Coordinates of C-alpha atoms and ligand atoms in Angstrom, one line a residue:
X1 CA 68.2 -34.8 -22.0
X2 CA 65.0 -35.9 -20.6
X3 CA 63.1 -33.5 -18.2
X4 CA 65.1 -30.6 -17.5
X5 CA 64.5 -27.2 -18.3
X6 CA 60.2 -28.8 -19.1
X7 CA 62.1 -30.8 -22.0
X8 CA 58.8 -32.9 -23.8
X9 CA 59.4 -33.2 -27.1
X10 CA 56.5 -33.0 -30.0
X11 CA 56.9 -36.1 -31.6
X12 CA 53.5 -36.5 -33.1
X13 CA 52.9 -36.0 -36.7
X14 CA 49.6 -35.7 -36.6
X15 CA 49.7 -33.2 -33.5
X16 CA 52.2 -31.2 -35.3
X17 CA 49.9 -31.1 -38.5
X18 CA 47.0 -29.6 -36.6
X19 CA 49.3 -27.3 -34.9
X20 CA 50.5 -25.7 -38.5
X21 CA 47.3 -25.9 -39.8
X22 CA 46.0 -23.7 -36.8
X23 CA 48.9 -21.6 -36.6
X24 CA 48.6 -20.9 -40.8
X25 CA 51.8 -18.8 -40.9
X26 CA 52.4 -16.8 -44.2
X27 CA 55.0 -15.7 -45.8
X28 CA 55.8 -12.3 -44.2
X29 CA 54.5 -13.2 -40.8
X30 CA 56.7 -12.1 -38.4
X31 CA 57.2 -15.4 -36.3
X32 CA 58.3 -16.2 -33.3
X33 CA 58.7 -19.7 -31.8
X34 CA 59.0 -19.7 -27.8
X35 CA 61.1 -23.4 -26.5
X36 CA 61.9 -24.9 -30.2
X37 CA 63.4 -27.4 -28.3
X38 CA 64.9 -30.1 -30.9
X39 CA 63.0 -28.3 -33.5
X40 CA 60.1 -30.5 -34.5
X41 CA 57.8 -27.4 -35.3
X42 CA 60.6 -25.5 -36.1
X43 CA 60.7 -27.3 -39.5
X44 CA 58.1 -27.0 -40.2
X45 CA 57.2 -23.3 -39.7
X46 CA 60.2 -23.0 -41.9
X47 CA 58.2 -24.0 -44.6
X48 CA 56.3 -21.1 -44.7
X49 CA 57.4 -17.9 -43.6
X50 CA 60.8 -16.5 -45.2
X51 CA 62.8 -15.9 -41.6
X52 CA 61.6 -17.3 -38.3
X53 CA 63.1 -15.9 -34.5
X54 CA 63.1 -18.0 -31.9
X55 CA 63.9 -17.8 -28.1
X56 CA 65.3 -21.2 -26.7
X57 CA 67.3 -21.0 -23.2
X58 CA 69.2 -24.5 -23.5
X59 CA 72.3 -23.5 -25.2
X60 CA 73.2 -27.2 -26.5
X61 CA 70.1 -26.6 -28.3
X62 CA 70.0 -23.0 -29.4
X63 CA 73.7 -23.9 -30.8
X64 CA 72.2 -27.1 -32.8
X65 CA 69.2 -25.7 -34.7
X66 CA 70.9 -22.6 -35.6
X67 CA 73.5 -24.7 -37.3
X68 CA 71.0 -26.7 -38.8
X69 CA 68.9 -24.0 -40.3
X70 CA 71.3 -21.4 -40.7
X71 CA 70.8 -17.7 -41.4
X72 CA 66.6 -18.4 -42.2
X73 CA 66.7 -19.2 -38.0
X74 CA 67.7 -16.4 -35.9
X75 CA 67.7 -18.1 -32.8
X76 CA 68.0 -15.9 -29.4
X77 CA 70.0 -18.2 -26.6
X78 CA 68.0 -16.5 -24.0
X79 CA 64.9 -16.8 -21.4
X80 CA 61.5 -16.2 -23.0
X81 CA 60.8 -14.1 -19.5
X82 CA 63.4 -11.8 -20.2
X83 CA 63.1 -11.2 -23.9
X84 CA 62.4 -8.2 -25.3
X85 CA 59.1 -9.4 -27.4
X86 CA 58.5 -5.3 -28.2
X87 CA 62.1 -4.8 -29.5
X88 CA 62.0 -7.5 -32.0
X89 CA 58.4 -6.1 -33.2
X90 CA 60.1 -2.9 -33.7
X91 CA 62.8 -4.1 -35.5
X92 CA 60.2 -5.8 -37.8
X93 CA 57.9 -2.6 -37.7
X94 CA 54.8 -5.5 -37.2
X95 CA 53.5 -7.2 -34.4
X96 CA 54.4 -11.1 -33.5
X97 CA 53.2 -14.1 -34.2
X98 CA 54.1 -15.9 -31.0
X99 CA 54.1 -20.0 -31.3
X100 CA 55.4 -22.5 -28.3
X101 CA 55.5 -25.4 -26.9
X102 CA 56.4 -24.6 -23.7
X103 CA 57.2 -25.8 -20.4
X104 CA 53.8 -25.6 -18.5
X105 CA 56.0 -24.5 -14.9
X106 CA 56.1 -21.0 -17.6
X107 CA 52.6 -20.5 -18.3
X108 CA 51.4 -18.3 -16.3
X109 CA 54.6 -15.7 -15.9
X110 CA 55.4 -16.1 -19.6
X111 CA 51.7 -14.9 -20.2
X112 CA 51.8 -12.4 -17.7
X113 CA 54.9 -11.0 -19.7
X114 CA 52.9 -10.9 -22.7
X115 CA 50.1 -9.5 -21.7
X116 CA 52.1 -6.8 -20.6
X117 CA 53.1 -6.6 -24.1
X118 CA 50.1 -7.6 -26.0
X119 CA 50.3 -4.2 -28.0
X120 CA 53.3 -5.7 -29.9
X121 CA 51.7 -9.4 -30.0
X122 CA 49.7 -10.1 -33.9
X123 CA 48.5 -13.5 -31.8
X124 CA 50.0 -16.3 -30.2
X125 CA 49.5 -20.0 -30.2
X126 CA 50.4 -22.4 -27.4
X127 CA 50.4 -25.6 -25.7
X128 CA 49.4 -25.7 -22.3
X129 CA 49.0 -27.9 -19.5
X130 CA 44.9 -28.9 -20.2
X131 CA 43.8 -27.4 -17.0
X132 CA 45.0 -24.7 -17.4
X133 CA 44.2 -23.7 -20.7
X134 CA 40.3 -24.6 -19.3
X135 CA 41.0 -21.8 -16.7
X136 CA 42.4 -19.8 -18.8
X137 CA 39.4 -19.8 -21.1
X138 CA 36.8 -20.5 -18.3
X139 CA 33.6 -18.5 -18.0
X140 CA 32.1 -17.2 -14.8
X141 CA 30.0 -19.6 -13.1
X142 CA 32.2 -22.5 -14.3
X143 CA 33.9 -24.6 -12.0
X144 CA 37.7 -24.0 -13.6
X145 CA 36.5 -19.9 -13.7
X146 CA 38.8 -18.1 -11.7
X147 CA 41.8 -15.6 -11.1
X148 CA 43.3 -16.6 -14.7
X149 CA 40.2 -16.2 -16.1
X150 CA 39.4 -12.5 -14.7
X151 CA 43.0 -11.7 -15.4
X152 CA 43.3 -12.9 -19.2
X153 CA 39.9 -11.2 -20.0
X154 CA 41.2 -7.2 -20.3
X155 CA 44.0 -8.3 -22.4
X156 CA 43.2 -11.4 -25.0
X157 CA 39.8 -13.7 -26.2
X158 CA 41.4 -17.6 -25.4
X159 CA 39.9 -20.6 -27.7
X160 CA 40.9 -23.7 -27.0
X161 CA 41.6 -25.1 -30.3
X162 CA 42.1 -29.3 -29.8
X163 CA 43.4 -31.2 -26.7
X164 CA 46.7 -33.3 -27.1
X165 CA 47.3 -36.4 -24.8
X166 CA 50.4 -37.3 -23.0
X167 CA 51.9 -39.8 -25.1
X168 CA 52.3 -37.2 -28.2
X169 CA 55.2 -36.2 -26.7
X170 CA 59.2 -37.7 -25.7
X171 CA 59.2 -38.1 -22.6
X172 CA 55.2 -38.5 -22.4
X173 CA 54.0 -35.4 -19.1
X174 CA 51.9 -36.7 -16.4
X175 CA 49.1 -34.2 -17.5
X176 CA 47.5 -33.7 -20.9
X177 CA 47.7 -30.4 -22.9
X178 CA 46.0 -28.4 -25.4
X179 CA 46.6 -26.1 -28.2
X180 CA 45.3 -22.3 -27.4
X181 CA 44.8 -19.7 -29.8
X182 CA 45.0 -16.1 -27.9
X183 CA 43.5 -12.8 -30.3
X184 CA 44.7 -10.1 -28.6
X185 CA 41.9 -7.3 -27.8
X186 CA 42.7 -4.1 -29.3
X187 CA 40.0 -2.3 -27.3
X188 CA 39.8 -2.8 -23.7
X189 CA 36.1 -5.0 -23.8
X190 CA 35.3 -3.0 -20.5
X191 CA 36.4 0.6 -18.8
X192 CA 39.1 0.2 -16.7
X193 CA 40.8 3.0 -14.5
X194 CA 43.6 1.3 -13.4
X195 CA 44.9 -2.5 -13.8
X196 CA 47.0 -2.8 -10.4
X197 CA 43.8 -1.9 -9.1
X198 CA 41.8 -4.4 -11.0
X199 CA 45.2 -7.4 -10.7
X200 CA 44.7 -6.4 -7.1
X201 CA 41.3 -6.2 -6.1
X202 CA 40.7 -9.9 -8.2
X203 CA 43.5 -11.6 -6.6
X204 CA 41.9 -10.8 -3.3
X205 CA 38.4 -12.1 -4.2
X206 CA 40.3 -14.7 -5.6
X207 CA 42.1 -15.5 -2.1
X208 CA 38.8 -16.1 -0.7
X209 CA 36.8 -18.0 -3.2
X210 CA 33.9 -19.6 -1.1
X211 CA 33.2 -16.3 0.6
X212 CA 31.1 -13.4 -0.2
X213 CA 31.8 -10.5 -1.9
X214 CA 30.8 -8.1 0.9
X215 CA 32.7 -10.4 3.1
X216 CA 35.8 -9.8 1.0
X217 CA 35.3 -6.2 0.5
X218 CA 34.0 -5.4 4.0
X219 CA 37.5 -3.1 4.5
X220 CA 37.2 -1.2 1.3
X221 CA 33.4 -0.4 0.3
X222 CA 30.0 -0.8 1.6
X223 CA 26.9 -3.0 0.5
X224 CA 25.4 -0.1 -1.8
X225 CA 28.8 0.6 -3.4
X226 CA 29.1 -3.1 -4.3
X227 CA 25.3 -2.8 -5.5
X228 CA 26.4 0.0 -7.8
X229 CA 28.8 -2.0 -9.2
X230 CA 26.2 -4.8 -10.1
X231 CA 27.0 -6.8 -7.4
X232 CA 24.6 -8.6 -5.2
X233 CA 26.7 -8.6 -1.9
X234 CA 25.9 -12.5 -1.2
X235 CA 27.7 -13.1 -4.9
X236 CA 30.9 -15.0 -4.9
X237 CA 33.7 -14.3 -7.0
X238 CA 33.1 -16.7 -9.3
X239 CA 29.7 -15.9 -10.7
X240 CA 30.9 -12.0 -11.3
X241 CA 32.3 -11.5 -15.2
X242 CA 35.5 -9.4 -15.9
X243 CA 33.7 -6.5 -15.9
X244 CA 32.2 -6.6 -12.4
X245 CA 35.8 -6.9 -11.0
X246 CA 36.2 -3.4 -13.0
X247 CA 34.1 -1.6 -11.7
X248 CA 34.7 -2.4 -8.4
X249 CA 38.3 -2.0 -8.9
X250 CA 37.6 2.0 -9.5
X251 CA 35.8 2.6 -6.4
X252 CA 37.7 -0.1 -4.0
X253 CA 41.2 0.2 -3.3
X254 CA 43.1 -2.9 -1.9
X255 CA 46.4 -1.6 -2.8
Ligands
LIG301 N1 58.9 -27.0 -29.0 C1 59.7 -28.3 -28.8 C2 58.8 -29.4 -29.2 O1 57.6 -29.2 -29.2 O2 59.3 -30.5 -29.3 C3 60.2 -28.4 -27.4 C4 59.2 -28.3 -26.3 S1 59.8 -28.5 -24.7 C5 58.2 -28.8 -23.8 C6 60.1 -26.9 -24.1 C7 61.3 -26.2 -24.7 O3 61.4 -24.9 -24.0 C8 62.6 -26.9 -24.4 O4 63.4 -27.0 -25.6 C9 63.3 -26.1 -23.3 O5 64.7 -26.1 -23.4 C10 62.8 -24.7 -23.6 N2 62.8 -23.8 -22.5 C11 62.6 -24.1 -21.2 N3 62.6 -23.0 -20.4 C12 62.8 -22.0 -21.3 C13 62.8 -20.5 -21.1 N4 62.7 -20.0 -19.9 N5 63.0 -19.8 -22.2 C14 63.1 -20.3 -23.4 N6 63.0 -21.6 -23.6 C15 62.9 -22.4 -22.6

């Protein structure tokens, strides 16, 4: 077994208490565990809720907690990029709960996919590599603020909810992790014309972190257009909140 395919297994009781206790699923939540791996939250979410999806790609695995848990599990043998996260909604008529433990080498696309999503998503709860969850949740002016900061804000409010250290897990990571609570927004916090734009304009501020903003931008608008944006032209990306990079994104087009 060991390492392929991200393969650390939960394995701490105490880690996995915390996780159900922040996760709180009822009944009729419609759940949905990403990576159940050997199924040590798996279990246990069975406890509460009266049917539980999941989406695991190692077949060995998909095939052994299926037949372990029967028809309560319905357990997709697929890749959680590829799944169709709004089709299961639909067939449920209710937005997910999304739960995982997840390889962190998927963080960022499996997000991505969600995000894309998010109109289907009730929450979702995940473990992720400690560094990045800090990004993820990082405000501007903060050393870890950055590009998954800017992009997470239009779509979700992250809270990092406890950190988890290495050896809670079979085989232990290299890095330490922590569990993330993610409350989708249901009303964009900030206008926003068009989100290529915005995706594009903050990866290129992004690109360039130490320079300045009218450095960056030189091509696309001038210092009173950055102005009337709220931004001082000597500003660095990083001290500019998600809504700067909006408004800039309808007047400047990097595309
Ligand atoms: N949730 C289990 C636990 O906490 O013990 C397993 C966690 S392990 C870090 C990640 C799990 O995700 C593994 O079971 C692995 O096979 C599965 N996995 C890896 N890549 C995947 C993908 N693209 N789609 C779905 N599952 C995947």
């Amino acid at each position: 077994m060991g390492r392929r395919l991200g393969q650390h297994f939960l394995t701490d009781r105490q880690a996995l208490r915390h996780i159900l206790d922040a996760v709180a699923p009822s009944r009729d939540d419609c759940l949905l565990e990403i990576g159940p791996g050997r199924g040590a939250l798996t279990t246990h979410l069975l406890g509460h809720v009266a049917r539980l999806d999941a989406v695991e790609l190692d077949q060995a695995l998909a095939r052994t907690l299926q037949e372990r848990f029967g028809s309560r599990l319905c357990c997709h043998n697929t890749d959680c990029l590829t799944f169709d996260y709004v089709a299961l909604s639909r067939a449920y008529g209710r937005p997910l709960r999304i739960v995982g433990n997840l390889p962190y080498y998927l963080s960022s696309p499996l997000l991505f996919r969600l995000y894309g999503q998010i109109d289907h998503i009730e929450d979702i709860h995940v473990m992720l590599q400690r560094d990045f969850a800090e990004r993820l949740a990082a405000q501007p002016g903060s050393r870890q603020y950055g590009r998954l900061s800017v992009m997470s804000a239009p779509c979700v409010q992250a809270h990092i909810l406890f950190h988890v250290p290495p050896r809670s897990f079979a085989p232990p990571p290299k890095v330490a992790s922590s569990f993330v609570r993610l409350i989708p927004l249901r009303c964009p916090p900030f206008p926003m014309d068009d989100p290529q734009r915005y995706a594009a304009v903050v990866a290129r501020a992004f690109q360039q972190r130490r320079k300045t903003m009218r450095h960056t931008f030189k091509a696309f608008v001038d210092v009173d257009q950055l102005r009337a944006c709220g931004i001082e032209p000597t500003q660095r990306p990083e001290e500019l909140p998600p809504e700067a990079f909006a408004r800039l994104a309808n007047v400047a087009d990097p595309l």
